[in-house]
Amino acid sequence: MTAAGPGIRKAAAVVLTVGLSAALAACGSEDGGGGDGGDHAGHKGAPKLSVSGAYVSQPPMDDMAAGYLAVRNAGGGADELTSVTTPLASEVTLHTTKGNRMKQVSSLDVPADGRLELTSGGDHLMLTNLTHRPRVGERVSFTLHFATSDPIEIKVPVEPTTYRPKD
């Protein structure tokens, strides 16, 4: 056992060093300064969010609908979509789709300098306990809530069930 002891200790030291380096790098990037000794007040790392392409598919049922949109983040800091509210539904839940499996989640990432895409067949919003069945052409108010950014209010058109946005 004494022959294996130094090898195991050396391997453990390497794993610990790599783990600590990764943890320090992650901590350095969270403050928005990128660990480069630059702006640590968060100005470079602030998310800058905008929403586009939002729509609700006209639901085939009276009690449930799906919502889709894109959140663009032109800022250097990431954010998370944590909830959505609307007068159309008493509950809006966030869902991810992997393969054929849909799973409710508590938030969806909005990457720095990136996009969160909510699409048919992918990540999406589920609106349940509808106040009424929305009709094509109707516009629905949504308020998007984020972990760090201010809420964003939008008007969302109701599109036909078969609607697919152009890329």
mmCIF file of N, CA and C in Angstrom, residues 22-119:
data_model
loop_
_atom_site.group_PDB
_atom_site.id
_atom_site.type_symbol
_atom_site.label_atom_id
_atom_site.label_comp_id
_atom_site.label_asym_id
_atom_site.label_seq_id
_atom_site.Cartn_x
_atom_site.Cartn_y
_atom_site.Cartn_z
ATOM 1 N N ALA A 22 -10.537 25.906 -11.561
ATOM 2 C CA ALA A 22 -11.840 26.086 -12.222
ATOM 3 C C ALA A 22 -12.769 26.917 -11.352
ATOM 4 N N ALA A 23 -12.768 26.656 -10.046
ATOM 5 C CA ALA A 23 -13.630 27.415 -9.139
ATOM 6 C C ALA A 23 -13.233 28.886 -9.103
ATOM 7 N N LEU A 24 -11.943 29.157 -9.064
ATOM 8 C CA LEU A 24 -11.478 30.551 -9.060
ATOM 9 C C LEU A 24 -11.816 31.246 -10.369
ATOM 10 N N ALA A 25 -11.680 30.539 -11.473
ATOM 11 C CA ALA A 25 -12.022 31.137 -12.773
ATOM 12 C C ALA A 25 -13.505 31.455 -12.829
ATOM 13 N N ALA A 26 -14.344 30.559 -12.320
ATOM 14 C CA ALA A 26 -15.794 30.795 -12.320
ATOM 15 C C ALA A 26 -16.136 31.982 -11.442
ATOM 16 N N CYS A 27 -15.511 32.084 -10.288
ATOM 17 C CA CYS A 27 -15.772 33.221 -9.404
ATOM 18 C C CYS A 27 -15.342 34.520 -10.061
ATOM 19 N N GLY A 28 -14.239 34.502 -10.768
ATOM 20 C CA GLY A 28 -13.742 35.709 -11.421
ATOM 21 C C GLY A 28 -14.653 36.183 -12.521
ATOM 22 N N SER A 29 -15.341 35.276 -13.202
ATOM 23 C CA SER A 29 -16.182 35.701 -14.315
ATOM 24 C C SER A 29 -17.562 36.142 -13.864
ATOM 25 N N GLU A 30 -17.997 35.769 -12.672
ATOM 26 C CA GLU A 30 -19.330 36.139 -12.216
ATOM 27 C C GLU A 30 -19.465 37.623 -11.943
ATOM 28 N N ASP A 31 -18.368 38.295 -11.601
ATOM 29 C CA ASP A 31 -18.474 39.710 -11.249
ATOM 30 C C ASP A 31 -18.522 40.607 -12.479
ATOM 31 N N GLY A 32 -18.458 40.015 -13.667
ATOM 32 C CA GLY A 32 -18.547 40.794 -14.887
ATOM 33 C C GLY A 32 -17.219 41.342 -15.338
ATOM 34 N N GLY A 33 -16.177 41.220 -14.532
ATOM 35 C CA GLY A 33 -14.884 41.759 -14.899
ATOM 36 C C GLY A 33 -14.062 40.810 -15.738
ATOM 37 N N GLY A 34 -14.495 39.550 -15.838
ATOM 38 C CA GLY A 34 -13.795 38.591 -16.665
ATOM 39 C C GLY A 34 -12.458 38.184 -16.085
ATOM 40 N N GLY A 35 -12.176 38.551 -14.844
ATOM 41 C CA GLY A 35 -10.935 38.168 -14.199
ATOM 42 C C GLY A 35 -9.723 38.871 -14.781
ATOM 43 N N ASP A 36 -9.930 39.928 -15.588
ATOM 44 C CA ASP A 36 -8.809 40.581 -16.250
ATOM 45 C C ASP A 36 -8.350 41.838 -15.510
ATOM 46 N N GLY A 37 -8.855 42.049 -14.309
ATOM 47 C CA GLY A 37 -8.462 43.233 -13.551
ATOM 48 C C GLY A 37 -9.183 44.479 -14.043
ATOM 49 N N GLY A 38 -10.171 44.300 -14.925
ATOM 50 C CA GLY A 38 -10.902 45.423 -15.507
ATOM 51 C C GLY A 38 -12.022 45.889 -14.599
ATOM 52 N N ASP A 39 -13.112 46.252 -15.182
ATOM 53 C CA ASP A 39 -14.254 46.847 -14.503
ATOM 54 C C ASP A 39 -14.952 45.810 -13.622
ATOM 55 N N HIS A 40 -14.819 45.944 -12.322
ATOM 56 C CA HIS A 40 -15.455 45.002 -11.410
ATOM 57 C C HIS A 40 -16.754 45.550 -10.851
ATOM 58 N N ALA A 41 -17.222 46.678 -11.320
ATOM 59 C CA ALA A 41 -18.480 47.234 -10.845
ATOM 60 C C ALA A 41 -19.662 46.601 -11.551
ATOM 61 N N GLY A 42 -19.427 45.732 -12.536
ATOM 62 C CA GLY A 42 -20.507 45.036 -13.201
ATOM 63 C C GLY A 42 -20.987 45.718 -14.468
ATOM 64 N N HIS A 43 -20.412 46.837 -14.870
ATOM 65 C CA HIS A 43 -20.888 47.540 -16.051
ATOM 66 C C HIS A 43 -20.683 46.726 -17.323
ATOM 67 N N LYS A 44 -19.512 46.130 -17.477
ATOM 68 C CA LYS A 44 -19.269 45.300 -18.658
ATOM 69 C C LYS A 44 -20.088 44.036 -18.597
ATOM 70 N N GLY A 45 -20.386 43.562 -17.381
ATOM 71 C CA GLY A 45 -21.077 42.297 -17.216
ATOM 72 C C GLY A 45 -22.570 42.399 -17.093
ATOM 73 N N ALA A 46 -23.157 43.563 -17.285
ATOM 74 C CA ALA A 46 -24.597 43.702 -17.138
ATOM 75 C C ALA A 46 -25.325 43.125 -18.354
ATOM 76 N N PRO A 47 -26.371 42.337 -18.110
ATOM 77 C CA PRO A 47 -27.170 41.863 -19.238
ATOM 78 C C PRO A 47 -27.904 43.031 -19.894
ATOM 79 N N LYS A 48 -28.107 42.956 -21.203
ATOM 80 C CA LYS A 48 -28.901 43.935 -21.957
ATOM 81 C C LYS A 48 -29.890 43.134 -22.784
ATOM 82 N N LEU A 49 -31.111 43.011 -22.261
ATOM 83 C CA LEU A 49 -32.082 42.089 -22.822
ATOM 84 C C LEU A 49 -33.107 42.766 -23.724
ATOM 85 N N SER A 50 -33.510 42.049 -24.756
ATOM 86 C CA SER A 50 -34.621 42.454 -25.613
ATOM 87 C C SER A 50 -35.357 41.189 -26.038
ATOM 88 N N VAL A 51 -36.625 41.342 -26.377
ATOM 89 C CA VAL A 51 -37.461 40.201 -26.730
ATOM 90 C C VAL A 51 -37.985 40.380 -28.146
ATOM 91 N N SER A 52 -37.993 39.286 -28.912
ATOM 92 C CA SER A 52 -38.525 39.332 -30.279
ATOM 93 C C SER A 52 -39.214 38.016 -30.612
ATOM 94 N N GLY A 53 -39.989 38.033 -31.684
ATOM 95 C CA GLY A 53 -40.599 36.823 -32.219
ATOM 96 C C GLY A 53 -41.610 36.153 -31.308
ATOM 97 N N ALA A 54 -42.156 36.866 -30.350
ATOM 98 C CA ALA A 54 -43.079 36.247 -29.394
ATOM 99 C C ALA A 54 -44.432 35.958 -30.043
ATOM 100 N N TYR A 55 -44.995 34.799 -29.696
ATOM 101 C CA TYR A 55 -46.361 34.471 -30.101
ATOM 102 C C TYR A 55 -46.918 33.354 -29.232
ATOM 103 N N VAL A 56 -48.229 33.253 -29.223
ATOM 104 C CA VAL A 56 -48.946 32.152 -28.580
ATOM 105 C C VAL A 56 -49.670 31.420 -29.696
ATOM 106 N N SER A 57 -49.567 30.098 -29.699
ATOM 107 C CA SER A 57 -50.335 29.310 -30.663
ATOM 108 C C SER A 57 -51.780 29.227 -30.185
ATOM 109 N N GLN A 58 -52.727 29.419 -31.119
ATOM 110 C CA GLN A 58 -54.122 29.254 -30.732
ATOM 111 C C GLN A 58 -54.281 27.825 -30.213
ATOM 112 N N PRO A 59 -54.746 27.688 -28.982
ATOM 113 C CA PRO A 59 -54.791 26.350 -28.403
ATOM 114 C C PRO A 59 -55.951 25.517 -28.943
ATOM 115 N N PRO A 60 -55.703 24.221 -29.123
ATOM 116 C CA PRO A 60 -56.788 23.336 -29.539
ATOM 117 C C PRO A 60 -57.743 23.044 -28.379
ATOM 118 N N MET A 61 -57.290 23.276 -27.142
ATOM 119 C CA MET A 61 -58.120 23.038 -25.953
ATOM 120 C C MET A 61 -58.402 24.369 -25.267
ATOM 121 N N ASP A 62 -59.389 24.366 -24.387
ATOM 122 C CA ASP A 62 -59.783 25.596 -23.701
ATOM 123 C C ASP A 62 -58.916 25.947 -22.496
ATOM 124 N N ASP A 63 -58.152 24.987 -21.972
ATOM 125 C CA ASP A 63 -57.493 25.215 -20.687
ATOM 126 C C ASP A 63 -55.977 25.336 -20.747
ATOM 127 N N MET A 64 -55.365 25.189 -21.946
ATOM 128 C CA MET A 64 -53.905 25.176 -22.026
ATOM 129 C C MET A 64 -53.442 25.746 -23.357
ATOM 130 N N ALA A 65 -52.328 26.497 -23.314
ATOM 131 C CA ALA A 65 -51.728 27.044 -24.528
ATOM 132 C C ALA A 65 -50.206 27.045 -24.365
ATOM 133 N N ALA A 66 -49.503 27.252 -25.476
ATOM 134 C CA ALA A 66 -48.046 27.309 -25.455
ATOM 135 C C ALA A 66 -47.588 28.668 -25.974
ATOM 136 N N GLY A 67 -46.482 29.161 -25.409
ATOM 137 C CA GLY A 67 -45.921 30.442 -25.817
ATOM 138 C C GLY A 67 -44.474 30.290 -26.228
ATOM 139 N N TYR A 68 -44.080 31.127 -27.196
ATOM 140 C CA TYR A 68 -42.743 31.049 -27.759
ATOM 141 C C TYR A 68 -42.191 32.464 -27.926
ATOM 142 N N LEU A 69 -40.876 32.602 -27.823
ATOM 143 C CA LEU A 69 -40.233 33.904 -27.982
ATOM 144 C C LEU A 69 -38.727 33.721 -27.976
ATOM 145 N N ALA A 70 -38.019 34.799 -28.273
ATOM 146 C CA ALA A 70 -36.561 34.805 -28.192
ATOM 147 C C ALA A 70 -36.152 35.970 -27.304
ATOM 148 N N VAL A 71 -35.231 35.716 -26.380
ATOM 149 C CA VAL A 71 -34.660 36.765 -25.546
ATOM 150 C C VAL A 71 -33.209 36.926 -25.984
ATOM 151 N N ARG A 72 -32.886 38.100 -26.494
ATOM 152 C CA ARG A 72 -31.525 38.415 -26.938
ATOM 153 C C ARG A 72 -30.817 39.144 -25.819
ATOM 154 N N ASN A 73 -29.590 38.741 -25.538
ATOM 155 C CA ASN A 73 -28.784 39.397 -24.524
ATOM 156 C C ASN A 73 -27.559 39.992 -25.209
ATOM 157 N N ALA A 74 -27.552 41.310 -25.381
ATOM 158 C CA ALA A 74 -26.430 41.999 -26.022
ATOM 159 C C ALA A 74 -25.378 42.414 -24.998
ATOM 160 N N GLY A 75 -25.586 42.052 -23.735
ATOM 161 C CA GLY A 75 -24.650 42.431 -22.682
ATOM 162 C C GLY A 75 -23.633 41.345 -22.398
ATOM 163 N N GLY A 76 -22.652 41.704 -21.585
ATOM 164 C CA GLY A 76 -21.571 40.786 -21.256
ATOM 165 C C GLY A 76 -21.857 39.877 -20.080
ATOM 166 N N GLY A 77 -23.004 40.047 -19.413
ATOM 167 C CA GLY A 77 -23.352 39.198 -18.273
ATOM 168 C C GLY A 77 -24.570 38.353 -18.569
ATOM 169 N N ALA A 78 -24.553 37.133 -18.073
ATOM 170 C CA ALA A 78 -25.678 36.226 -18.268
ATOM 171 C C ALA A 78 -26.829 36.600 -17.337
ATOM 172 N N ASP A 79 -28.018 36.097 -17.642
ATOM 173 C CA ASP A 79 -29.191 36.272 -16.802
ATOM 174 C C ASP A 79 -30.010 34.992 -16.904
ATOM 175 N N GLU A 80 -31.135 34.954 -16.215
ATOM 176 C CA GLU A 80 -32.030 33.805 -16.273
ATOM 177 C C GLU A 80 -33.467 34.296 -16.350
ATOM 178 N N LEU A 81 -34.252 33.678 -17.214
ATOM 179 C CA LEU A 81 -35.694 33.898 -17.222
ATOM 180 C C LEU A 81 -36.242 33.042 -16.088
ATOM 181 N N THR A 82 -36.847 33.677 -15.089
ATOM 182 C CA THR A 82 -37.297 32.942 -13.910
ATOM 183 C C THR A 82 -38.799 32.707 -13.880
ATOM 184 N N SER A 83 -39.576 33.568 -14.553
ATOM 185 C CA SER A 83 -41.023 33.360 -14.607
ATOM 186 C C SER A 83 -41.633 34.289 -15.644
ATOM 187 N N VAL A 84 -42.858 33.957 -16.017
ATOM 188 C CA VAL A 84 -43.645 34.780 -16.935
ATOM 189 C C VAL A 84 -45.050 34.855 -16.359
ATOM 190 N N THR A 85 -45.627 36.047 -16.392
ATOM 191 C CA THR A 85 -47.007 36.215 -15.945
ATOM 192 C C THR A 85 -47.824 36.802 -17.079
ATOM 193 N N THR A 86 -49.114 36.474 -17.078
ATOM 194 C CA THR A 86 -50.044 36.974 -18.084
ATOM 195 C C THR A 86 -51.462 36.915 -17.522
ATOM 196 N N PRO A 87 -52.307 37.892 -17.878
ATOM 197 C CA PRO A 87 -53.698 37.828 -17.447
ATOM 198 C C PRO A 87 -54.462 36.683 -18.129
ATOM 199 N N LEU A 88 -53.899 36.103 -19.182
ATOM 200 C CA LEU A 88 -54.563 35.011 -19.904
ATOM 201 C C LEU A 88 -54.581 33.711 -19.114
ATOM 202 N N ALA A 89 -53.605 33.492 -18.222
ATOM 203 C CA ALA A 89 -53.490 32.213 -17.527
ATOM 204 C C ALA A 89 -53.144 32.415 -16.059
ATOM 205 N N SER A 90 -53.676 31.552 -15.222
ATOM 206 C CA SER A 90 -53.334 31.654 -13.798
ATOM 207 C C SER A 90 -51.948 31.088 -13.517
ATOM 208 N N GLU A 91 -51.425 30.289 -14.457
ATOM 209 C CA GLU A 91 -50.087 29.741 -14.261
ATOM 210 C C GLU A 91 -49.355 29.658 -15.597
ATOM 211 N N VAL A 92 -48.088 30.090 -15.580
ATOM 212 C CA VAL A 92 -47.207 29.939 -16.736
ATOM 213 C C VAL A 92 -45.964 29.229 -16.229
ATOM 214 N N THR A 93 -45.638 28.099 -16.844
ATOM 215 C CA THR A 93 -44.463 27.342 -16.430
ATOM 216 C C THR A 93 -43.450 27.295 -17.571
ATOM 217 N N LEU A 94 -42.188 27.183 -17.185
ATOM 218 C CA LEU A 94 -41.078 27.106 -18.131
ATOM 219 C C LEU A 94 -40.753 25.632 -18.358
ATOM 220 N N HIS A 95 -40.571 25.258 -19.624
ATOM 221 C CA HIS A 95 -40.276 23.859 -19.946
ATOM 222 C C HIS A 95 -39.086 23.745 -20.886
ATOM 223 N N THR A 96 -38.295 22.706 -20.674
ATOM 224 C CA THR A 96 -37.247 22.330 -21.618
ATOM 225 C C THR A 96 -37.686 21.041 -22.290
ATOM 226 N N THR A 97 -37.185 20.836 -23.489
ATOM 227 C CA THR A 97 -37.481 19.610 -24.224
ATOM 228 C C THR A 97 -36.166 19.009 -24.678
ATOM 229 N N LYS A 98 -35.919 17.791 -24.278
ATOM 230 C CA LYS A 98 -34.750 17.032 -24.713
ATOM 231 C C LYS A 98 -35.275 15.763 -25.367
ATOM 232 N N GLY A 99 -35.029 15.631 -26.683
ATOM 233 C CA GLY A 99 -35.596 14.484 -27.397
ATOM 234 C C GLY A 99 -37.105 14.577 -27.370
ATOM 235 N N ASN A 100 -37.764 13.553 -26.841
ATOM 236 C CA ASN A 100 -39.220 13.556 -26.735
ATOM 237 C C ASN A 100 -39.698 13.855 -25.323
ATOM 238 N N ARG A 101 -38.785 14.251 -24.434
ATOM 239 C CA ARG A 101 -39.145 14.469 -23.034
ATOM 240 C C ARG A 101 -39.237 15.952 -22.711
ATOM 241 N N MET A 102 -40.385 16.336 -22.172
ATOM 242 C CA MET A 102 -40.608 17.704 -21.737
ATOM 243 C C MET A 102 -40.475 17.728 -20.213
ATOM 244 N N LYS A 103 -39.764 18.743 -19.695
ATOM 245 C CA LYS A 103 -39.530 18.829 -18.258
ATOM 246 C C LYS A 103 -39.723 20.269 -17.798
ATOM 247 N N GLN A 104 -40.503 20.443 -16.732
ATOM 248 C CA GLN A 104 -40.672 21.769 -16.147
ATOM 249 C C GLN A 104 -39.406 22.144 -15.400
ATOM 250 N N VAL A 105 -38.974 23.411 -15.557
ATOM 251 C CA VAL A 105 -37.775 23.908 -14.887
ATOM 252 C C VAL A 105 -38.093 25.217 -14.174
ATOM 253 N N SER A 106 -37.238 25.596 -13.226
ATOM 254 C CA SER A 106 -37.483 26.827 -12.461
ATOM 255 C C SER A 106 -36.943 28.066 -13.162
ATOM 256 N N SER A 107 -36.020 27.880 -14.130
ATOM 257 C CA SER A 107 -35.485 29.019 -14.872
ATOM 258 C C SER A 107 -34.850 28.522 -16.164
ATOM 259 N N LEU A 108 -34.641 29.468 -17.084
ATOM 260 C CA LEU A 108 -33.963 29.172 -18.350
ATOM 261 C C LEU A 108 -32.845 30.198 -18.525
ATOM 262 N N ASP A 109 -31.671 29.729 -18.893
ATOM 263 C CA ASP A 109 -30.505 30.598 -19.034
ATOM 264 C C ASP A 109 -30.619 31.533 -20.240
ATOM 265 N N VAL A 110 -30.203 32.776 -20.032
ATOM 266 C CA VAL A 110 -30.047 33.756 -21.098
ATOM 267 C C VAL A 110 -28.550 34.075 -21.121
ATOM 268 N N PRO A 111 -27.796 33.429 -22.015
ATOM 269 C CA PRO A 111 -26.333 33.573 -21.981
ATOM 270 C C PRO A 111 -25.874 34.985 -22.353
ATOM 271 N N ALA A 112 -24.716 35.375 -21.816
ATOM 272 C CA ALA A 112 -24.102 36.649 -22.178
ATOM 273 C C ALA A 112 -23.828 36.642 -23.677
ATOM 274 N N ASP A 113 -24.085 37.771 -24.333
ATOM 275 C CA ASP A 113 -23.877 37.893 -25.780
ATOM 276 C C ASP A 113 -24.506 36.730 -26.537
ATOM 277 N N GLY A 114 -25.705 36.323 -26.115
ATOM 278 C CA GLY A 114 -26.368 35.178 -26.750
ATOM 279 C C GLY A 114 -27.875 35.309 -26.734
ATOM 280 N N ARG A 115 -28.556 34.188 -26.975
ATOM 281 C CA ARG A 115 -30.015 34.166 -27.069
ATOM 282 C C ARG A 115 -30.593 32.980 -26.324
ATOM 283 N N LEU A 116 -31.756 33.188 -25.768
ATOM 284 C CA LEU A 116 -32.609 32.119 -25.277
ATOM 285 C C LEU A 116 -33.722 31.978 -26.301
ATOM 286 N N GLU A 117 -33.843 30.814 -26.895
ATOM 287 C CA GLU A 117 -34.860 30.580 -27.923
ATOM 288 C C GLU A 117 -35.939 29.651 -27.369
ATOM 289 N N LEU A 118 -37.170 30.114 -27.341
ATOM 290 C CA LEU A 118 -38.303 29.283 -26.969
ATOM 291 C C LEU A 118 -39.063 28.991 -28.264
ATOM 292 N N THR A 119 -39.054 27.723 -28.685
ATOM 293 C CA THR A 119 -39.588 27.345 -29.987
ATOM 294 C C THR A 119 -40.487 26.119 -29.875
#
